[in-house]
Amino acid sequence: MRQASIILHLWKATIIQSMEYRASFVFAIIANFFDFIFGLLQYLVFFTAAKSIAGWDSDQMLVLYGVFMLVFALHFILLYPNLVAMGDMVNSGNLDLLLTKPINAQLVVSFKRISLEELGSIGTAALLLGWQFYRGIIVADLGNFLLFGVGIITSLLLIYCMFLLLICLAVLMERLDNMSQLLWSFFSLARYPVEIYPNRIRYVFMSFFPVAFIATIPASALLGRASSVTVWSGFALAIVGVVGCSWLWRCTIKSYTSAGG
Amino acid sequence: MFNMPVMNEQVHEYAIVTKALNREFKVRLKAEGLLASVRNFFSPASKTVNAVNDLELQINRGDIVGFLGPNGAGKTTTLKMLSGLLVPTSGSIEVLGYTPFNRDHAFLKSISLVMGQKQNLWWDLPPVETFAIHRQIYGLTDAEYKSRIDELIAMLEIADCLETQTRKLSLGQRMRCELAVSLLHQPQILFLDEPTIGLDIIMQKKIRSFLLDYHRRFNPTILLTSHYMDDVAALAQRVIVIDHGNKVYDGHLTDLTNKLHPEKIISVLLNDGEFVCKLEDGCRLIHHEGQHYRFMVSRNRVPELAARLYATGNIADLTIEDPPLEDLIGQLFTPDSQSR
């Protein structure tokens, strides 16, 4: 509870901080809204030339896009600002001060900052999914919704694993620019259904480099076309991943050499 | 289970104990030029540097100890090991009975690390917001927080800068707020790494006077590194000098100055005329301008010479002082001083 309360206070501080620069804050919200619209147009352009892509028709693709944007926005709100700040935190030595505090350093490094600029994208993604539900593309089925919930949690946990791996690299290497680019590449693979990739790559995306679990599997769950075995296997994989990455973080901190001095 | 704080309080009379403490770093080497950079990119060369060598420390609870040494001597590395940031290569450390690098929360609640060049304060927020975050981190109750923060605000005279964004504060105001944040949880051990760096003389004095006052009230153990010898002279009675990771002196500051420089400076301002006395053994003139004279005098001859100068009846002012501490410590690290 104390750790959660600390994180809430840190979030409060970052929200106050981001509101210091009002114009930048408002501009970011507008830019993110247009980013969402342009992404949507991209999908619609595909379907002027084809009725379906790898077995996904335009309505199903919109569900996939809604799920993808939801996950992307959550990552952008919770993790992205912390990833961007990490390199500077290591170089400036401010990680040193953090590590001398009686707190869960992994938790604070991961969630110290929050960015509300993508909050609008969550709203628009929810609207898109709501619209598809209203149109009957998403079937009202409790089992599907449960699998979707598990799928979204899996997706966020896997993104967190990737984030934690990059954070550990930043600490070990003392400098690792463009870490966020790597995560963006990961996302750019996830915005399309894994079925569009050749079989071998699809296998990799379902196992070692689980891109499929970011958006395709949760969207499939909403559409009632995901097997519960796949969803729960992904969840188990994500739990193992988080435990493994947390262990890696602890090892990284033990071998941390600190900046200067 | 082995680190119960109450038990530690009873058992450990020392706040800090280190035995044969070592810390090595791998340092990357690179020769000059583009070709060397390309070669180094594919086959990086490195060497191992011993930042701290077999360091033995025993520091009593409530002591203020100055930690001196030139740049790269291993002072900050030692502080980082003592505060749990770095894991030693070998040797043992006990701070308040805890092994620092285990980073027990009870241990971390008992210490504070203040680094003059790094800050806890959030740059775009007023200090009061950072105080509130630290209150949560250390789990202080409303009453504890209020009484402590009020006391620190009064002692550090920071009431007027609490609600100004940190980025708009002067360096001195920032440092005082930084100290307030670091002391909010009333640590038993305070590690101060260059706390007055970059501050003007007046602010340095304010910080020193605050630290003395704080120590008098709460009696924490303080380990201080500073390049400003006045900080060390004003705060610490005991100094530990390290060079290239090796401890070269551990004892009272006055003993160190006596050992390094068995002389004092007598400055004299005459009423009129010139100084006509014959200089004797153990006394030499080091500066003369108008009616102002400065002599370097053996410590054991100072009382006698001062009395004789007064007896001339031509003295407007006379002061006796130690040579600047910077010069003394500087001597300690010159190659010909190693035999001292």
mmCIF file of N, CA and C in Angstrom, chain A residues 2-3 5-6 9-14 16-18 20-21 91-105 112-113 249 253-261, chain B residues 23 25 74 76-77 80 83-87 101-103 105-106 108-109 111 113-115 117-120 122-126 129 132-134 136-139 165 167 178:
data_model
loop_
_atom_site.group_PDB
_atom_site.id
_atom_site.type_symbol
_atom_site.label_atom_id
_atom_site.label_comp_id
_atom_site.label_asym_id
_atom_site.label_seq_id
_atom_site.Cartn_x
_atom_site.Cartn_y
_atom_site.Cartn_z
ATOM 1 N N ARG A 2 1.953 1.198 0.806
ATOM 2 C CA ARG A 2 2.829 2.366 0.899
ATOM 3 C C ARG A 2 3.462 2.661 -0.460
ATOM 4 N N GLN A 3 3.871 1.568 -1.164
ATOM 5 C CA GLN A 3 4.492 1.745 -2.478
ATOM 6 C C GLN A 3 3.486 2.363 -3.453
ATOM 7 N N SER A 5 0.973 4.234 -2.684
ATOM 8 C CA SER A 5 0.765 5.628 -2.281
ATOM 9 C C SER A 5 1.920 6.514 -2.771
ATOM 10 N N ILE A 6 3.137 5.972 -2.732
ATOM 11 C CA ILE A 6 4.300 6.728 -3.230
ATOM 12 C C ILE A 6 4.141 6.984 -4.730
ATOM 13 N N HIS A 9 1.677 9.661 -5.417
ATOM 14 C CA HIS A 9 2.243 10.996 -5.151
ATOM 15 C C HIS A 9 3.191 11.431 -6.271
ATOM 16 N N LEU A 10 3.944 10.460 -6.779
ATOM 17 C CA LEU A 10 4.856 10.782 -7.880
ATOM 18 C C LEU A 10 4.059 11.164 -9.134
ATOM 19 N N TRP A 11 2.973 10.456 -9.373
ATOM 20 C CA TRP A 11 2.124 10.780 -10.518
ATOM 21 C C TRP A 11 1.545 12.187 -10.378
ATOM 22 N N LYS A 12 1.092 12.463 -9.157
ATOM 23 C CA LYS A 12 0.535 13.798 -8.903
ATOM 24 C C LYS A 12 1.577 14.860 -9.252
ATOM 25 N N ALA A 13 2.826 14.592 -8.826
ATOM 26 C CA ALA A 13 3.905 15.555 -9.090
ATOM 27 C C ALA A 13 4.150 15.702 -10.595
ATOM 28 N N THR A 14 4.119 14.581 -11.337
ATOM 29 C CA THR A 14 4.380 14.694 -12.785
ATOM 30 C C THR A 14 3.239 15.402 -13.502
ATOM 31 N N ILE A 16 1.368 17.772 -12.167
ATOM 32 C CA ILE A 16 1.569 19.206 -11.875
ATOM 33 C C ILE A 16 2.696 19.746 -12.767
ATOM 34 N N GLN A 17 3.751 18.933 -12.878
ATOM 35 C CA GLN A 17 4.913 19.345 -13.672
ATOM 36 C C GLN A 17 4.533 19.549 -15.149
ATOM 37 N N SER A 18 3.770 18.584 -15.704
ATOM 38 C CA SER A 18 3.444 18.700 -17.129
ATOM 39 C C SER A 18 2.530 19.898 -17.378
ATOM 40 N N GLU A 20 2.863 22.681 -16.014
ATOM 41 C CA GLU A 20 3.705 23.885 -15.996
ATOM 42 C C GLU A 20 3.885 24.416 -17.414
ATOM 43 N N TYR A 21 3.947 23.472 -18.369
ATOM 44 C CA TYR A 21 4.151 23.859 -19.762
ATOM 45 C C TYR A 21 2.837 23.616 -20.497
ATOM 46 N N ASN A 91 22.918 8.767 -16.318
ATOM 47 C CA ASN A 91 24.047 9.659 -16.604
ATOM 48 C C ASN A 91 24.207 10.756 -15.567
ATOM 49 N N SER A 92 23.083 11.306 -15.125
ATOM 50 C CA SER A 92 23.161 12.421 -14.169
ATOM 51 C C SER A 92 23.468 11.933 -12.762
ATOM 52 N N GLY A 93 23.350 10.644 -12.531
ATOM 53 C CA GLY A 93 23.612 10.105 -11.195
ATOM 54 C C GLY A 93 22.392 10.177 -10.289
ATOM 55 N N ASN A 94 21.251 10.630 -10.830
ATOM 56 C CA ASN A 94 20.058 10.705 -9.979
ATOM 57 C C ASN A 94 19.519 9.332 -9.589
ATOM 58 N N LEU A 95 19.935 8.321 -10.347
ATOM 59 C CA LEU A 95 19.567 6.952 -9.953
ATOM 60 C C LEU A 95 20.210 6.617 -8.599
ATOM 61 N N ASP A 96 21.394 7.186 -8.365
ATOM 62 C CA ASP A 96 22.083 6.972 -7.088
ATOM 63 C C ASP A 96 21.183 7.377 -5.917
ATOM 64 N N LEU A 97 20.624 8.590 -6.040
ATOM 65 C CA LEU A 97 19.793 9.088 -4.936
ATOM 66 C C LEU A 97 18.553 8.226 -4.757
ATOM 67 N N LEU A 98 17.991 7.779 -5.874
ATOM 68 C CA LEU A 98 16.798 6.930 -5.800
ATOM 69 C C LEU A 98 17.104 5.622 -5.066
ATOM 70 N N LEU A 99 18.287 5.073 -5.345
ATOM 71 C CA LEU A 99 18.631 3.775 -4.754
ATOM 72 C C LEU A 99 18.940 3.866 -3.259
ATOM 73 N N THR A 100 19.103 5.087 -2.751
ATOM 74 C CA THR A 100 19.341 5.198 -1.300
ATOM 75 C C THR A 100 18.035 5.439 -0.539
ATOM 76 N N LYS A 101 16.919 5.315 -1.222
ATOM 77 C CA LYS A 101 15.624 5.531 -0.557
ATOM 78 C C LYS A 101 14.974 4.184 -0.219
ATOM 79 N N PRO A 102 14.232 4.141 0.884
ATOM 80 C CA PRO A 102 13.579 2.879 1.274
ATOM 81 C C PRO A 102 12.315 2.620 0.450
ATOM 82 N N ILE A 103 12.533 2.369 -0.824
ATOM 83 C CA ILE A 103 11.404 2.137 -1.728
ATOM 84 C C ILE A 103 11.744 0.985 -2.660
ATOM 85 N N ASN A 104 10.737 0.467 -3.321
ATOM 86 C CA ASN A 104 10.964 -0.545 -4.337
ATOM 87 C C ASN A 104 11.470 0.179 -5.587
ATOM 88 N N ALA A 105 12.790 0.125 -5.795
ATOM 89 C CA ALA A 105 13.410 0.931 -6.862
ATOM 90 C C ALA A 105 12.880 0.529 -8.238
ATOM 91 N N LYS A 112 7.611 6.065 -12.188
ATOM 92 C CA LYS A 112 7.766 7.366 -11.529
ATOM 93 C C LYS A 112 6.989 8.466 -12.259
ATOM 94 N N ARG A 113 7.074 8.441 -13.570
ATOM 95 C CA ARG A 113 6.433 9.497 -14.362
ATOM 96 C C ARG A 113 5.203 8.952 -15.075
ATOM 97 N N TRP A 249 16.723 -7.259 -13.180
ATOM 98 C CA TRP A 249 16.845 -5.908 -12.611
ATOM 99 C C TRP A 249 17.662 -5.948 -11.316
ATOM 100 N N ILE A 253 21.237 -4.053 -10.686
ATOM 101 C CA ILE A 253 21.495 -3.072 -9.622
ATOM 102 C C ILE A 253 22.713 -3.498 -8.790
ATOM 103 N N LYS A 254 22.899 -4.800 -8.630
ATOM 104 C CA LYS A 254 24.085 -5.268 -7.883
ATOM 105 C C LYS A 254 25.362 -4.966 -8.638
ATOM 106 N N SER A 255 25.291 -4.947 -9.961
ATOM 107 C CA SER A 255 26.521 -4.671 -10.709
ATOM 108 C C SER A 255 26.590 -3.217 -11.175
ATOM 109 N N TYR A 256 25.668 -2.418 -10.676
ATOM 110 C CA TYR A 256 25.637 -0.988 -11.032
ATOM 111 C C TYR A 256 26.909 -0.313 -10.540
ATOM 112 N N THR A 257 27.535 0.468 -11.431
ATOM 113 C CA THR A 257 28.804 1.105 -11.029
ATOM 114 C C THR A 257 28.629 2.570 -10.677
ATOM 115 N N SER A 258 27.423 3.102 -10.852
ATOM 116 C CA SER A 258 27.127 4.483 -10.488
ATOM 117 C C SER A 258 27.889 5.466 -11.370
ATOM 118 N N ALA A 259 27.360 6.682 -11.468
ATOM 119 C CA ALA A 259 28.007 7.687 -12.323
ATOM 120 C C ALA A 259 29.019 8.485 -11.499
ATOM 121 N N GLY A 260 30.212 8.665 -12.059
ATOM 122 C CA GLY A 260 31.244 9.476 -11.405
ATOM 123 C C GLY A 260 31.769 8.834 -10.142
ATOM 124 N N GLY A 261 32.614 9.632 -9.447
ATOM 125 C CA GLY A 261 33.118 9.228 -8.151
ATOM 126 C C GLY A 261 33.912 7.999 -8.110
ATOM 127 N N ARG B 23 37.421 -1.929 -3.630
ATOM 128 C CA ARG B 23 36.507 -1.775 -4.760
ATOM 129 C C ARG B 23 37.330 -1.525 -6.020
ATOM 130 N N PHE B 25 37.317 -1.056 -10.296
ATOM 131 C CA PHE B 25 36.511 -0.670 -11.455
ATOM 132 C C PHE B 25 37.276 -1.032 -12.711
ATOM 133 N N GLY B 74 39.100 8.162 -4.064
ATOM 134 C CA GLY B 74 38.237 7.057 -3.614
ATOM 135 C C GLY B 74 37.241 7.485 -2.549
ATOM 136 N N THR B 76 34.350 9.380 -2.802
ATOM 137 C CA THR B 76 32.943 9.193 -3.177
ATOM 138 C C THR B 76 32.618 7.709 -3.334
ATOM 139 N N THR B 77 33.581 6.951 -3.861
ATOM 140 C CA THR B 77 33.361 5.492 -4.003
ATOM 141 C C THR B 77 33.100 4.888 -2.620
ATOM 142 N N LYS B 80 29.699 5.774 -1.470
ATOM 143 C CA LYS B 80 28.684 5.000 -2.201
ATOM 144 C C LYS B 80 28.609 3.561 -1.694
ATOM 145 N N SER B 83 26.763 3.709 1.614
ATOM 146 C CA SER B 83 25.330 3.975 1.527
ATOM 147 C C SER B 83 24.591 2.897 0.723
ATOM 148 N N GLY B 84 25.309 1.854 0.321
ATOM 149 C CA GLY B 84 24.647 0.709 -0.312
ATOM 150 C C GLY B 84 24.501 0.813 -1.814
ATOM 151 N N LEU B 85 25.095 1.845 -2.419
ATOM 152 C CA LEU B 85 24.969 1.993 -3.873
ATOM 153 C C LEU B 85 25.884 1.048 -4.624
ATOM 154 N N LEU B 86 27.073 0.856 -4.089
ATOM 155 C CA LEU B 86 28.049 -0.006 -4.751
ATOM 156 C C LEU B 86 28.326 -1.233 -3.903
ATOM 157 N N VAL B 87 28.501 -2.344 -4.573
ATOM 158 C CA VAL B 87 28.861 -3.583 -3.882
ATOM 159 C C VAL B 87 30.395 -3.657 -3.866
ATOM 160 N N PHE B 101 24.836 -2.971 1.047
ATOM 161 C CA PHE B 101 24.361 -3.317 -0.296
ATOM 162 C C PHE B 101 23.185 -4.290 -0.289
ATOM 163 N N ASN B 102 22.796 -4.791 0.866
ATOM 164 C CA ASN B 102 21.540 -5.561 0.926
ATOM 165 C C ASN B 102 20.328 -4.646 0.810
ATOM 166 N N ARG B 103 20.555 -3.380 1.060
ATOM 167 C CA ARG B 103 19.552 -2.328 0.909
ATOM 168 C C ARG B 103 18.257 -2.623 1.677
ATOM 169 N N HIS B 105 15.239 -1.897 3.907
ATOM 170 C CA HIS B 105 14.531 -0.624 4.041
ATOM 171 C C HIS B 105 14.799 0.026 5.396
ATOM 172 N N ALA B 106 14.967 -0.811 6.437
ATOM 173 C CA ALA B 106 15.264 -0.242 7.770
ATOM 174 C C ALA B 106 16.601 0.492 7.737
ATOM 175 N N LEU B 108 18.005 1.830 4.962
ATOM 176 C CA LEU B 108 17.868 3.015 4.106
ATOM 177 C C LEU B 108 17.096 4.139 4.809
ATOM 178 N N LYS B 109 16.233 3.743 5.759
ATOM 179 C CA LYS B 109 15.515 4.770 6.523
ATOM 180 C C LYS B 109 16.421 5.456 7.540
ATOM 181 N N ILE B 111 19.670 6.291 6.958
ATOM 182 C CA ILE B 111 20.775 7.058 6.362
ATOM 183 C C ILE B 111 20.240 8.134 5.424
ATOM 184 N N LEU B 113 21.988 10.415 2.004
ATOM 185 C CA LEU B 113 23.145 10.765 1.175
ATOM 186 C C LEU B 113 22.850 12.095 0.493
ATOM 187 N N VAL B 114 23.687 13.084 0.785
ATOM 188 C CA VAL B 114 23.525 14.392 0.143
ATOM 189 C C VAL B 114 24.710 14.591 -0.793
ATOM 190 N N MET B 115 24.420 14.774 -2.053
ATOM 191 C CA MET B 115 25.498 14.977 -3.028
ATOM 192 C C MET B 115 25.341 16.374 -3.613
ATOM 193 N N GLN B 117 26.306 17.786 -6.134
ATOM 194 C CA GLN B 117 26.082 17.977 -7.566
ATOM 195 C C GLN B 117 24.878 17.199 -8.093
ATOM 196 N N LYS B 118 24.150 16.563 -7.201
ATOM 197 C CA LYS B 118 22.952 15.841 -7.627
ATOM 198 C C LYS B 118 21.799 16.268 -6.737
ATOM 199 N N GLN B 119 20.599 16.181 -7.259
ATOM 200 C CA GLN B 119 19.515 16.691 -6.422
ATOM 201 C C GLN B 119 18.278 15.815 -6.375
ATOM 202 N N ASN B 120 17.688 15.822 -5.175
ATOM 203 C CA ASN B 120 16.417 15.146 -4.946
ATOM 204 C C ASN B 120 15.249 16.006 -5.402
ATOM 205 N N TRP B 122 12.578 18.128 -7.312
ATOM 206 C CA TRP B 122 12.043 18.096 -8.685
ATOM 207 C C TRP B 122 12.240 19.473 -9.283
ATOM 208 N N TRP B 123 12.867 19.496 -10.444
ATOM 209 C CA TRP B 123 13.328 20.740 -11.065
ATOM 210 C C TRP B 123 12.189 21.723 -11.343
ATOM 211 N N ASP B 124 11.057 21.227 -11.832
ATOM 212 C CA ASP B 124 9.976 22.130 -12.240
ATOM 213 C C ASP B 124 8.934 22.350 -11.148
ATOM 214 N N LEU B 125 9.142 21.758 -10.007
ATOM 215 C CA LEU B 125 8.140 21.885 -8.944
ATOM 216 C C LEU B 125 8.715 22.642 -7.756
ATOM 217 N N PRO B 126 7.862 23.270 -6.956
ATOM 218 C CA PRO B 126 8.360 23.915 -5.739
ATOM 219 C C PRO B 126 8.864 22.854 -4.746
ATOM 220 N N GLU B 129 6.582 20.349 -2.828
ATOM 221 C CA GLU B 129 6.049 19.127 -3.462
ATOM 222 C C GLU B 129 7.019 17.957 -3.242
ATOM 223 N N ALA B 132 6.641 16.653 0.194
ATOM 224 C CA ALA B 132 5.454 15.798 0.355
ATOM 225 C C ALA B 132 5.734 14.378 -0.149
ATOM 226 N N ILE B 133 6.488 14.277 -1.259
ATOM 227 C CA ILE B 133 6.823 12.940 -1.792
ATOM 228 C C ILE B 133 7.715 12.190 -0.792
ATOM 229 N N HIS B 134 8.689 12.900 -0.222
ATOM 230 C CA HIS B 134 9.590 12.248 0.735
ATOM 231 C C HIS B 134 8.875 11.865 2.025
ATOM 232 N N GLN B 136 5.936 10.643 2.062
ATOM 233 C CA GLN B 136 5.356 9.346 1.736
ATOM 234 C C GLN B 136 6.433 8.257 1.731
ATOM 235 N N ILE B 137 7.575 8.582 1.117
ATOM 236 C CA ILE B 137 8.649 7.584 1.002
ATOM 237 C C ILE B 137 9.077 7.099 2.384
ATOM 238 N N TYR B 138 9.171 8.019 3.339
ATOM 239 C CA TYR B 138 9.647 7.635 4.670
ATOM 240 C C TYR B 138 8.495 7.329 5.635
ATOM 241 N N GLY B 139 7.279 7.367 5.121
ATOM 242 C CA GLY B 139 6.115 6.984 5.923
ATOM 243 C C GLY B 139 5.946 7.815 7.185
ATOM 244 N N GLN B 165 9.272 27.458 -7.854
ATOM 245 C CA GLN B 165 9.816 26.292 -8.562
ATOM 246 C C GLN B 165 11.324 26.184 -8.338
ATOM 247 N N ARG B 167 13.706 25.339 -10.178
ATOM 248 C CA ARG B 167 14.570 25.903 -11.227
ATOM 249 C C ARG B 167 14.773 27.404 -11.077
ATOM 250 N N GLU B 178 17.580 21.177 -0.363
ATOM 251 C CA GLU B 178 18.071 19.804 -0.546
ATOM 252 C C GLU B 178 18.392 19.179 0.824
#
